[in-house]
Structures are given as structure tokens and as C-alpha cells.
Short mmCIF file of C-alpha atoms and ligand atoms in Angstrom, two decimals:
data_model
loop_
_atom_site.label_atom_id
_atom_site.label_comp_id
_atom_site.label_asym_id
_atom_site.label_seq_id
_atom_site.Cartn_x
_atom_site.Cartn_y
_atom_site.Cartn_z
CA MET G 1423 0.00 0.00 0.00
CA LYS G 1424 1.15 3.46 -0.77
CA ARG G 1425 0.60 6.83 0.86
CA VAL G 1426 -2.74 8.53 0.14
CA ILE G 1427 -2.12 10.88 -2.74
CA LEU G 1428 -5.54 12.34 -3.02
CA TYR G 1429 -8.47 12.41 -0.71
CA VAL G 1430 -11.99 12.98 -1.86
CA LEU G 1431 -14.93 12.40 0.38
CA TYR G 1432 -18.34 13.37 -0.82
CA ILE G 1433 -21.85 12.19 -0.34
CA SER G 1434 -23.85 12.13 -3.51
CA LEU G 1435 -26.74 10.43 -5.10
CA LEU G 1436 -24.91 8.77 -7.97
CA ALA G 1437 -27.41 6.14 -9.02
CA GLY G 1438 -25.73 2.78 -8.60
CA CYS G 1439 -22.31 4.44 -8.29
CA GLY G 1440 -21.08 3.13 -11.61
CA ALA G 1441 -22.58 -0.27 -11.00
CA PRO G 1442 -25.15 -1.75 -13.33
CA ALA G 1443 -28.53 -0.11 -12.69
CA ALA G 1444 -30.26 -1.19 -9.50
CA GLY G 1445 -33.61 -1.42 -11.21
CA SER G 1446 -35.72 0.55 -8.75
CA GLY G 1447 -36.51 4.16 -7.99
CA GLU G 1448 -34.73 4.03 -4.65
CA GLU G 1449 -31.36 5.77 -4.64
CA PRO G 1450 -28.36 4.80 -2.53
CA GLU G 1451 -26.25 7.05 -0.36
CA THR G 1452 -22.70 6.87 -1.64
CA VAL G 1453 -19.26 7.98 -0.54
CA GLN G 1454 -16.10 7.77 -2.56
CA LEU G 1455 -12.54 8.14 -1.34
CA ILE G 1456 -9.02 7.08 -2.13
CA ALA G 1457 -7.43 4.93 0.54
CA MET G 1458 -4.91 2.08 0.36
CA ASP G 1459 -3.95 3.41 -3.07
CA THR G 1460 -7.41 2.47 -4.34
CA VAL G 1461 -10.56 4.27 -5.34
CA MET G 1462 -13.21 3.04 -2.93
CA THR G 1463 -16.95 3.53 -3.34
CA PHE G 1464 -19.46 2.70 -0.64
CA ALA G 1465 -23.17 2.60 -1.36
CA ALA G 1466 -25.98 1.78 1.03
CA TYR G 1467 -29.77 1.95 1.16
CA GLY G 1468 -32.06 2.60 4.11
CA ASP G 1469 -32.61 5.02 6.96
CA ARG G 1470 -29.09 4.93 8.33
CA ALA G 1471 -27.35 4.67 4.96
CA ALA G 1472 -25.72 8.12 4.99
CA GLU G 1473 -24.24 7.51 8.42
CA ALA G 1474 -23.06 4.00 7.47
CA VAL G 1475 -21.21 5.00 4.31
CA VAL G 1476 -19.43 7.86 6.06
CA GLN G 1477 -18.43 5.51 8.88
CA ALA G 1478 -17.14 3.00 6.34
CA ALA G 1479 -15.01 5.68 4.68
CA GLU G 1480 -13.61 6.76 8.05
CA GLU G 1481 -12.86 3.15 8.90
CA MET G 1482 -10.85 2.80 5.66
CA GLU G 1483 -8.74 5.80 6.58
CA ARG G 1484 -8.18 4.39 10.05
CA MET G 1485 -7.14 1.04 8.52
CA GLU G 1486 -4.72 2.72 6.17
CA ARG G 1487 -3.08 4.58 9.08
CA ILE G 1488 -2.58 1.22 10.83
CA LEU G 1489 -1.78 -1.16 7.98
CA SER G 1490 0.16 0.83 5.39
CA ARG G 1491 3.84 0.01 5.52
CA THR G 1492 4.75 3.25 3.71
CA LEU G 1493 3.20 5.56 6.32
CA PRO G 1494 6.12 5.90 8.76
CA ASN G 1495 3.96 5.93 11.89
CA SER G 1496 1.66 3.08 11.01
CA GLU G 1497 1.67 0.00 13.24
CA VAL G 1498 3.04 -2.10 10.39
CA ALA G 1499 5.83 0.40 9.62
CA ARG G 1500 6.84 0.43 13.29
CA LEU G 1501 6.77 -3.34 13.46
CA ASN G 1502 8.89 -3.59 10.31
CA ALA G 1503 11.38 -1.08 11.74
CA VAL G 1504 11.88 -2.78 15.09
CA GLY G 1505 11.04 -6.43 14.33
CA SER G 1506 8.84 -6.98 17.38
CA ALA G 1507 6.04 -4.75 18.60
CA HIS G 1508 2.81 -4.76 20.52
CA THR G 1509 0.16 -4.07 17.93
CA GLY G 1510 -3.57 -3.46 17.91
CA PRO G 1511 -6.11 -6.19 17.18
CA GLU G 1512 -6.17 -5.60 13.41
CA VAL G 1513 -2.48 -6.32 12.81
CA GLN G 1514 -2.57 -9.29 15.18
CA ARG G 1515 -5.59 -10.76 13.47
CA LEU G 1516 -4.20 -10.26 9.97
CA ALA G 1517 -0.80 -11.65 10.94
CA GLU G 1518 -2.46 -14.76 12.36
CA ALA G 1519 -4.80 -15.16 9.42
CA SER G 1520 -1.88 -14.69 7.01
CA SER G 1521 0.01 -17.54 8.66
CA HIS G 1522 -3.00 -19.74 8.08
CA TYR G 1523 -3.31 -18.71 4.42
CA ARG G 1524 0.42 -19.21 3.90
CA GLU G 1525 0.17 -22.77 5.15
CA ALA G 1526 -3.01 -23.44 3.18
CA THR G 1527 -1.41 -22.24 -0.08
CA GLY G 1528 1.93 -23.98 0.37
CA GLY G 1529 3.72 -20.66 0.82
CA ALA G 1530 2.32 -18.89 -2.26
CA PHE G 1531 0.72 -16.27 -0.03
CA ASP G 1532 3.42 -14.88 2.24
CA ILE G 1533 3.35 -11.41 3.80
CA THR G 1534 7.11 -11.57 4.45
CA VAL G 1535 7.57 -11.09 0.70
CA ALA G 1536 7.78 -7.35 1.59
CA PRO G 1537 11.53 -6.81 0.94
CA VAL G 1538 11.22 -8.38 -2.49
CA VAL G 1539 8.18 -6.26 -3.37
CA SER G 1540 10.25 -3.22 -2.34
CA ALA G 1541 13.24 -4.33 -4.43
CA TRP G 1542 11.01 -4.19 -7.52
CA GLY G 1543 9.99 -0.66 -6.55
CA PHE G 1544 6.31 -1.40 -6.08
CA THR G 1545 6.22 0.40 -2.75
CA THR G 1546 7.80 3.61 -4.05
CA ASP G 1547 6.88 3.64 -7.75
CA SER G 1548 10.63 3.71 -8.60
CA PHE G 1549 10.29 0.51 -10.60
CA GLN G 1550 13.34 -1.59 -11.43
CA VAL G 1551 14.28 -5.19 -12.13
CA PRO G 1552 16.42 -6.28 -9.15
CA SER G 1553 19.73 -8.00 -9.84
CA ASP G 1554 20.05 -11.74 -9.27
CA ALA G 1555 22.48 -10.98 -6.45
CA GLU G 1556 19.99 -8.74 -4.72
CA LEU G 1557 17.19 -11.30 -5.01
CA ALA G 1558 19.51 -14.03 -3.73
CA LYS G 1559 20.16 -11.88 -0.68
CA LEU G 1560 16.47 -11.07 -0.07
CA LEU G 1561 14.79 -14.41 -0.78
CA PRO G 1562 15.95 -16.08 2.47
CA LEU G 1563 14.05 -13.34 4.33
CA VAL G 1564 10.80 -14.55 2.79
CA ASP G 1565 9.56 -17.10 5.28
CA GLY G 1566 6.25 -16.42 6.96
CA SER G 1567 6.73 -19.37 9.32
CA ALA G 1568 9.02 -17.11 11.38
CA VAL G 1569 6.20 -14.66 12.23
CA ARG G 1570 4.84 -15.05 15.75
CA VAL G 1571 1.84 -13.52 17.51
CA ASP G 1572 1.85 -14.11 21.26
CA GLU G 1573 -1.01 -13.94 23.74
CA SER G 1574 -0.13 -10.42 24.88
CA GLY G 1575 -0.59 -9.15 21.32
CA THR G 1576 3.07 -8.83 20.46
CA VAL G 1577 3.93 -9.59 16.86
CA THR G 1578 7.50 -10.74 16.25
CA LEU G 1579 9.17 -11.14 12.86
CA GLY G 1580 12.24 -13.19 12.01
CA PRO G 1581 15.62 -11.36 11.83
CA GLY G 1582 15.66 -8.82 9.00
CA GLN G 1583 12.09 -9.57 7.95
CA SER G 1584 9.32 -7.14 7.17
CA ILE G 1585 5.68 -7.63 6.24
CA ASP G 1586 3.39 -6.28 3.53
CA LEU G 1587 -0.37 -6.62 4.04
CA GLY G 1588 -1.18 -5.30 0.55
CA GLY G 1589 -2.36 -8.74 -0.58
CA ILE G 1590 -4.99 -9.04 2.14
CA ALA G 1591 -5.89 -5.53 3.37
CA LYS G 1592 -8.62 -4.72 0.87
CA GLY G 1593 -10.35 -8.04 1.44
CA TYR G 1594 -10.19 -7.35 5.16
CA ALA G 1595 -11.64 -3.90 4.43
CA SER G 1596 -14.66 -5.63 2.86
CA ASP G 1597 -15.06 -7.70 6.06
CA LEU G 1598 -15.02 -4.52 8.12
CA THR G 1599 -17.59 -2.95 5.81
CA ALA G 1600 -19.90 -5.96 6.10
CA ALA G 1601 -19.66 -5.78 9.90
CA LEU G 1602 -20.33 -2.08 9.86
CA TYR G 1603 -23.32 -2.37 7.51
CA ALA G 1604 -24.70 -5.18 9.67
CA SER G 1605 -24.41 -3.21 12.89
CA ALA G 1606 -26.01 -0.15 11.28
CA GLY G 1607 -28.94 -2.32 10.20
CA ILE G 1608 -28.20 -1.78 6.49
CA GLU G 1609 -30.01 -4.47 4.52
CA ARG G 1610 -28.62 -3.71 1.09
CA GLY G 1611 -25.60 -1.96 -0.27
CA LYS G 1612 -22.39 -2.40 -2.11
CA ALA G 1613 -18.74 -1.55 -1.58
CA GLU G 1614 -16.23 -1.45 -4.40
CA LEU G 1615 -12.61 -1.39 -3.26
CA GLY G 1616 -10.68 -1.39 -6.51
CA GLY G 1617 -11.45 -4.75 -8.06
CA ASN G 1618 -12.85 -6.06 -4.81
CA VAL G 1619 -16.59 -5.99 -4.26
CA LEU G 1620 -18.86 -6.52 -1.29
CA ALA G 1621 -22.40 -7.25 -2.50
CA TRP G 1622 -24.50 -6.75 0.62
CA GLY G 1623 -28.08 -8.04 0.59
CA THR G 1624 -29.79 -7.66 -2.76
CA ARG G 1625 -30.54 -4.77 -5.05
CA PRO G 1626 -33.62 -2.72 -4.08
CA ASP G 1627 -35.68 -4.70 -6.60
CA GLY G 1628 -34.82 -7.90 -4.72
CA LYS G 1629 -32.55 -9.27 -7.42
CA PRO G 1630 -28.89 -10.12 -6.83
CA TRP G 1631 -26.19 -7.52 -7.43
CA ARG G 1632 -24.46 -7.84 -10.78
CA VAL G 1633 -20.70 -7.73 -10.30
CA GLY G 1634 -18.51 -7.35 -13.35
CA ILE G 1635 -15.20 -9.18 -13.57
CA LYS G 1636 -12.85 -6.94 -15.48
CA ASP G 1637 -11.40 -8.25 -18.72
CA PRO G 1638 -7.65 -8.46 -17.93
CA ALA G 1639 -6.90 -8.01 -21.64
CA ARG G 1640 -8.67 -4.64 -21.69
CA PRO G 1641 -7.89 -3.13 -18.28
CA ASP G 1642 -8.41 0.48 -19.37
CA ASP G 1643 -11.89 -0.10 -20.70
CA GLY G 1644 -14.20 0.24 -17.71
CA ASN G 1645 -16.96 -1.56 -19.61
CA ALA G 1646 -14.92 -4.58 -20.73
CA PHE G 1647 -15.81 -7.60 -18.64
CA ALA G 1648 -14.77 -11.24 -18.78
CA GLY G 1649 -18.19 -11.96 -17.28
CA ILE G 1650 -20.74 -10.91 -14.69
CA VAL G 1651 -21.50 -12.74 -11.44
CA GLU G 1652 -24.81 -12.37 -9.68
CA LEU G 1653 -24.22 -12.11 -5.96
CA GLU G 1654 -25.93 -11.40 -2.67
CA ASP G 1655 -24.31 -11.23 0.75
CA SER G 1656 -21.03 -12.12 -0.90
CA VAL G 1657 -17.55 -10.85 -1.58
CA ALA G 1658 -15.80 -11.11 -4.94
CA ILE G 1659 -12.09 -10.37 -4.81
CA THR G 1660 -9.87 -10.20 -7.88
CA SER G 1661 -6.10 -10.32 -8.32
CA GLY G 1662 -4.57 -9.70 -11.70
CA GLY G 1663 -1.25 -8.90 -13.25
CA TYR G 1664 -2.85 -5.97 -15.07
CA GLN G 1665 -3.62 -4.07 -11.87
CA ARG G 1666 -0.15 -2.76 -11.14
CA PHE G 1667 2.88 -3.21 -13.37
CA PHE G 1668 5.74 -1.56 -15.22
CA GLU G 1669 7.51 -2.33 -18.47
CA GLU G 1670 11.21 -2.52 -19.12
CA ASN G 1671 12.87 -3.54 -22.40
CA GLY G 1672 9.54 -4.77 -23.70
CA THR G 1673 8.83 -7.05 -20.74
CA ARG G 1674 5.96 -6.45 -18.37
CA TYR G 1675 6.56 -6.94 -14.65
CA HIS G 1676 3.58 -6.95 -12.30
CA HIS G 1677 3.16 -6.76 -8.54
CA ILE G 1678 2.22 -10.32 -7.58
CA ILE G 1679 5.49 -11.92 -6.57
CA ASP G 1680 6.10 -15.65 -6.53
CA PRO G 1681 7.89 -16.18 -3.18
CA SER G 1682 9.74 -19.18 -4.63
CA THR G 1683 11.48 -17.12 -7.34
CA GLY G 1684 11.27 -13.48 -6.23
CA TYR G 1685 9.86 -12.70 -9.70
CA PRO G 1686 6.37 -11.66 -10.75
CA ALA G 1687 4.32 -14.85 -11.06
CA GLU G 1688 3.98 -16.30 -14.54
CA SER G 1689 1.43 -19.03 -14.22
CA GLY G 1690 -0.63 -18.65 -17.38
CA LEU G 1691 -3.41 -16.81 -15.54
CA THR G 1692 -4.28 -13.17 -16.14
CA SER G 1693 -6.74 -12.88 -13.27
CA VAL G 1694 -8.23 -14.84 -10.39
CA THR G 1695 -11.51 -13.94 -8.72
CA VAL G 1696 -12.46 -15.63 -5.46
CA VAL G 1697 -16.10 -15.44 -4.34
CA ALA G 1698 -17.39 -16.34 -0.88
CA LYS G 1699 -20.23 -15.46 1.48
CA ALA G 1700 -19.81 -12.19 3.35
CA ASP G 1701 -20.00 -12.33 7.14
CA GLY G 1702 -21.45 -9.32 8.92
CA SER G 1703 -20.99 -10.80 12.38
CA GLY G 1704 -17.30 -9.98 12.44
CA THR G 1705 -16.40 -13.59 13.22
CA ARG G 1706 -15.19 -14.83 9.87
CA LEU G 1707 -12.71 -13.00 7.68
CA ASN G 1708 -14.03 -14.29 4.39
CA GLY G 1709 -13.03 -11.13 2.51
CA ALA G 1710 -9.46 -11.37 3.79
CA MET G 1711 -9.46 -15.07 2.92
CA CYS G 1712 -10.62 -14.40 -0.66
CA ASP G 1713 -8.00 -11.68 -1.03
CA ALA G 1714 -5.15 -13.89 0.19
CA TYR G 1715 -6.36 -16.79 -1.97
CA SER G 1716 -6.79 -14.63 -5.08
CA THR G 1717 -3.16 -13.55 -4.77
CA ALA G 1718 -1.94 -17.09 -4.03
CA LEU G 1719 -3.99 -18.87 -6.72
CA PHE G 1720 -2.81 -16.37 -9.31
CA ILE G 1721 0.72 -17.54 -8.45
CA MET G 1722 -0.21 -21.24 -8.32
CA GLY G 1723 -1.80 -21.30 -11.79
CA GLU G 1724 -4.90 -23.01 -13.18
CA ASP G 1725 -4.28 -26.66 -12.30
CA ARG G 1726 -3.12 -26.06 -8.74
CA ALA G 1727 -5.85 -23.45 -8.21
CA LEU G 1728 -8.56 -25.90 -9.29
CA ASP G 1729 -7.06 -28.65 -7.11
CA PHE G 1730 -7.05 -26.23 -4.20
CA TRP G 1731 -10.72 -25.44 -4.85
CA ARG G 1732 -11.60 -29.15 -5.08
CA THR G 1733 -9.84 -29.91 -1.80
CA HIS G 1734 -11.86 -27.22 -0.04
CA GLN G 1735 -15.09 -28.31 -1.73
CA ALA G 1736 -14.57 -31.82 -0.46
CA ARG G 1737 -14.87 -30.62 3.11
CA THR G 1738 -18.62 -30.49 3.61
CA ASP G 1739 -18.27 -28.91 7.06
CA TYR G 1740 -16.31 -26.07 5.56
CA GLU G 1741 -17.80 -22.66 6.38
CA ASP G 1742 -15.33 -20.83 4.19
CA ALA G 1743 -16.53 -22.38 0.92
CA PHE G 1744 -15.53 -20.34 -2.10
CA ASP G 1745 -15.75 -20.38 -5.86
CA LEU G 1746 -13.41 -19.18 -8.56
CA VAL G 1747 -13.35 -17.41 -11.87
CA LEU G 1748 -9.99 -17.89 -13.59
CA VAL G 1749 -9.04 -15.98 -16.73
CA THR G 1750 -6.21 -17.59 -18.67
CA GLU G 1751 -3.58 -16.18 -20.98
CA ASP G 1752 -4.76 -18.51 -23.72
CA GLY G 1753 -8.21 -16.94 -23.81
CA ARG G 1754 -10.37 -19.08 -21.52
CA VAL G 1755 -12.58 -18.21 -18.58
CA VAL G 1756 -12.90 -21.11 -16.13
CA VAL G 1757 -15.77 -20.90 -13.63
CA THR G 1758 -16.05 -23.40 -10.76
CA ALA G 1759 -19.30 -25.37 -10.49
CA GLY G 1760 -20.75 -23.56 -7.46
CA LEU G 1761 -20.84 -20.31 -9.40
CA SER G 1762 -21.78 -21.50 -12.86
CA ASP G 1763 -25.50 -20.75 -12.61
CA ARG G 1764 -24.75 -17.28 -11.26
CA PHE G 1765 -22.19 -16.47 -13.97
CA GLU G 1766 -23.02 -14.69 -17.19
CA PRO G 1767 -20.41 -14.78 -19.97
CA SER G 1768 -19.71 -11.54 -21.82
CA GLU G 1769 -20.85 -11.74 -25.41
CA ASP G 1770 -18.21 -10.66 -27.93
CA SER G 1771 -15.41 -10.89 -25.34
CA GLY G 1772 -13.68 -13.54 -27.45
CA TYR G 1773 -13.21 -15.85 -24.45
CA VAL G 1774 -14.04 -19.53 -24.41
CA TYR G 1775 -16.04 -20.39 -21.28
CA GLU G 1776 -15.54 -23.57 -19.27
CA THR G 1777 -17.01 -24.95 -16.05
CA ALA G 1778 -14.74 -26.80 -13.63
CA SER G 1779 -16.03 -29.45 -11.25
P1 LIG L 1406 -4.38 -5.80 -5.41
O1 LIG L 1406 -3.68 -5.19 -4.26
O2 LIG L 1406 -4.10 -5.12 -6.70
O3 LIG L 1406 -5.82 -6.03 -5.17
P2 LIG L 1406 -3.46 -8.42 -4.65
O4 LIG L 1406 -4.52 -8.64 -3.68
O5 LIG L 1406 -3.12 -9.58 -5.51
O6 LIG L 1406 -3.76 -7.23 -5.63
O7 LIG L 1406 -2.21 -7.98 -3.83
C1 LIG L 1406 -0.99 -7.66 -4.43
C2 LIG L 1406 -0.13 -7.03 -3.35
O8 LIG L 1406 0.15 -8.02 -2.36
C3 LIG L 1406 1.22 -6.55 -3.84
O9 LIG L 1406 1.16 -5.19 -4.23
C4 LIG L 1406 2.08 -6.76 -2.63
O10 LIG L 1406 1.92 -5.67 -1.74
C5 LIG L 1406 1.51 -7.99 -1.98
N1 LIG L 1406 2.08 -9.26 -2.46
C6 LIG L 1406 2.73 -9.52 -3.64
N2 LIG L 1406 3.05 -10.81 -3.74
C7 LIG L 1406 2.58 -11.42 -2.61
C8 LIG L 1406 2.61 -12.74 -2.10
N3 LIG L 1406 3.16 -13.74 -2.78
N4 LIG L 1406 2.04 -12.97 -0.89
C9 LIG L 1406 1.47 -11.99 -0.18
N5 LIG L 1406 1.41 -10.71 -0.59
C10 LIG L 1406 1.96 -10.43 -1.79
MG1 LIG L 1407 -4.96 -10.38 -2.68
#
């Protein structure tokens, strides 16, 4: 995450806030701001909607002040500077959850990838391809198994390590929004945090929200979708190589780093969307989970991603069930079975659509 460069907070009555039309006369209250280096739009319906969207925006700013590793006084920046620090509940919870996601993904998701992300310049926008020698020096620092959270709330990193919560923070932000909407009694609304969407309740006409999955081949065209998913009380979190990248000598380098190589992942996927139920009770971090998994599965590639999905599907007691939409470099969109009847292909997109089971 990078420092806030621009801050806009306004309440307006933008119908649907850029989303497909809600299909009813009722208008949402909306707030838009830039936080965590992302344009965020919150929309909500109902009596307490105005209050709820403002609170959500304030919560995002609070999260950024805690979680950003480029704001010198944030909790994460302090932890990275000193290696062991008493932190607030958010950092503790995300550090613990990240350990779990690291184990679940065989190390593909690893918040201790921070020094490597920095070496590529993604934290400062001074992009560069690091030398092999530099990567060889930094790669041993990438080992999330060294991160400890003790009962007193102290988070301790391994020697020389630092953490980057950029791969999980926006998903967590959608969890916080769901909890906030729930406690404000908001029955329907939507939050768009970059490519990450919370679809809360239904649209005012009672139909599911229509969430577009951006076409990774046409990232600058706001209306180019690889498909639309129909969702209620769900989160849809996308990771893609098109979201943040630079080019050098004709090669494109993006911001999702494979911890096993120190290089941007090249797995044959151009985007991964993970969809799960949203939890407004504050107990489950399904948004954070989807965010971590979208980053990890992008690195793991199609076959391993589908195996990962099947393994989780097989566990019938599993409360964190999720589904996937994978977009591949060779022009396919693969939708897992649980989502297939809620997925609408985009006509004329040129993609071939497949269902995985
Ligand atoms: P976005 O932030 O664009 O939504 P992601 O959720 O995929 O995309 O997160 C990418 C960010 O996560 C990077 O900018 C970096 O801060 C961090 N990151 C990169 N590689 C990894 C990784 N292997 N594990 C955990 N975090 C990562
Ligand atoms: Mg992520």
C-alpha cells in the first residue's frame, strides 16, 4: 500500500455508483474516497445509509493509518522497523490469518515477501528489475513461518524480515464494511474497493447484485468484462497482473510476486476472482481469505488453483466455501461449479467459457 495521494470524500446520489442499474426508484447514499492506493466507493440503502457509508469511509482511513507500511507511523511500519512490537487487534488478526493462508497455499501467499516487493519498486513507484544478487540476498528473508503472535498481542518477525499486508488488506476492508453495515442495520448496499466488491443483501428490486469481472486483456476499458457474477451477501475479490505493473525492455513486470522465485508470477493466468459469502458478524474474515487466496492462486496457476478449490469443496463442514473465476492467458474463462448458474459470460469478449467441477 502506498501513501494517500488524493483524498476525496463526498456524499452524492450517484445512481448505482457506476454499478449496473439497480432497477428501482430508490437511490443509494454513496461515498467515494481514495485509501490504500485504491478508489473506494461505498453505497448503502435505508434510513441509516448516509451515516453508514461515512463511517465506512472513516474506517478505511483508520485502517490505512494502521496497515500501510509506507506511512512511517503506522503500526506495520513500526513493526517492520523494530522487528517486534505490541500491535492493535487488526495487525494481530491479519498476521495470524496470514500464517494460516500461507500454510493453506503452500507458501504462495506470504506477507514476508515485503523486501522483495520493495526491491522491484512497487512500494515507491521507482520501478526496477532487481539483480540476481539482490534477489539471492532477499529471498531467504521470505519465510512467513518465522512470524509469531503471542497472547499479549506482540507480533515478532524473524531477523531482518518485514511484512506487507497489501495482498490481504482490501479483502479485510470488505469484512469490516460488512460488519459495519450489519451493525447499522443496512439491509442492502455495495462496496467497491478497486477490483474487490462486497455485495450486501440484494438490489432494491430484490434481485442479486451484478458484479462485473474486469477483462484483464482490456484493463483500461471500464466496460470490458470477462463476465458478470450475480451475488448477494457475498464478496468477490480479484487479483490480476494488469492491476499494477511496469515495463522494461519490452517485458511487463507486475506486482504479484512468486515467493519461490522473487519474480512476478507467470502461471498462465491473467486474473483470479475468489467469491465467498460475506460475514457481517465480524467472526469470519471471508473477505481477507478471498484476497489472500486470489493472490496465491494467481501464483499457483490453473491446475493447482482448481485442485485447491476441489480440496476445499470436499470438506462439507467447511464454512469458508468459495468459488473461482480464472481468466487464462490462452483466452479461456474457467468458472467453478458452485458459481456457474450465477455467472453470465460476456458476449463478444472472445473468451471460451468452461465450467470446472
Ligand atoms: P491488489 O492489491 O491489486 O488487489 P493483490 O490482492 O493480488 O492485488 O495484492 C498484491 C499485493 O500483495 C502486492 O502489491 C504486494 O503488496 C503484496 N504481495 C505480492 N506478492 C505477494 C505474495 N506472494 N504474498 C502476499 N502478498 C503479496
Ligand atoms: Mg490479494
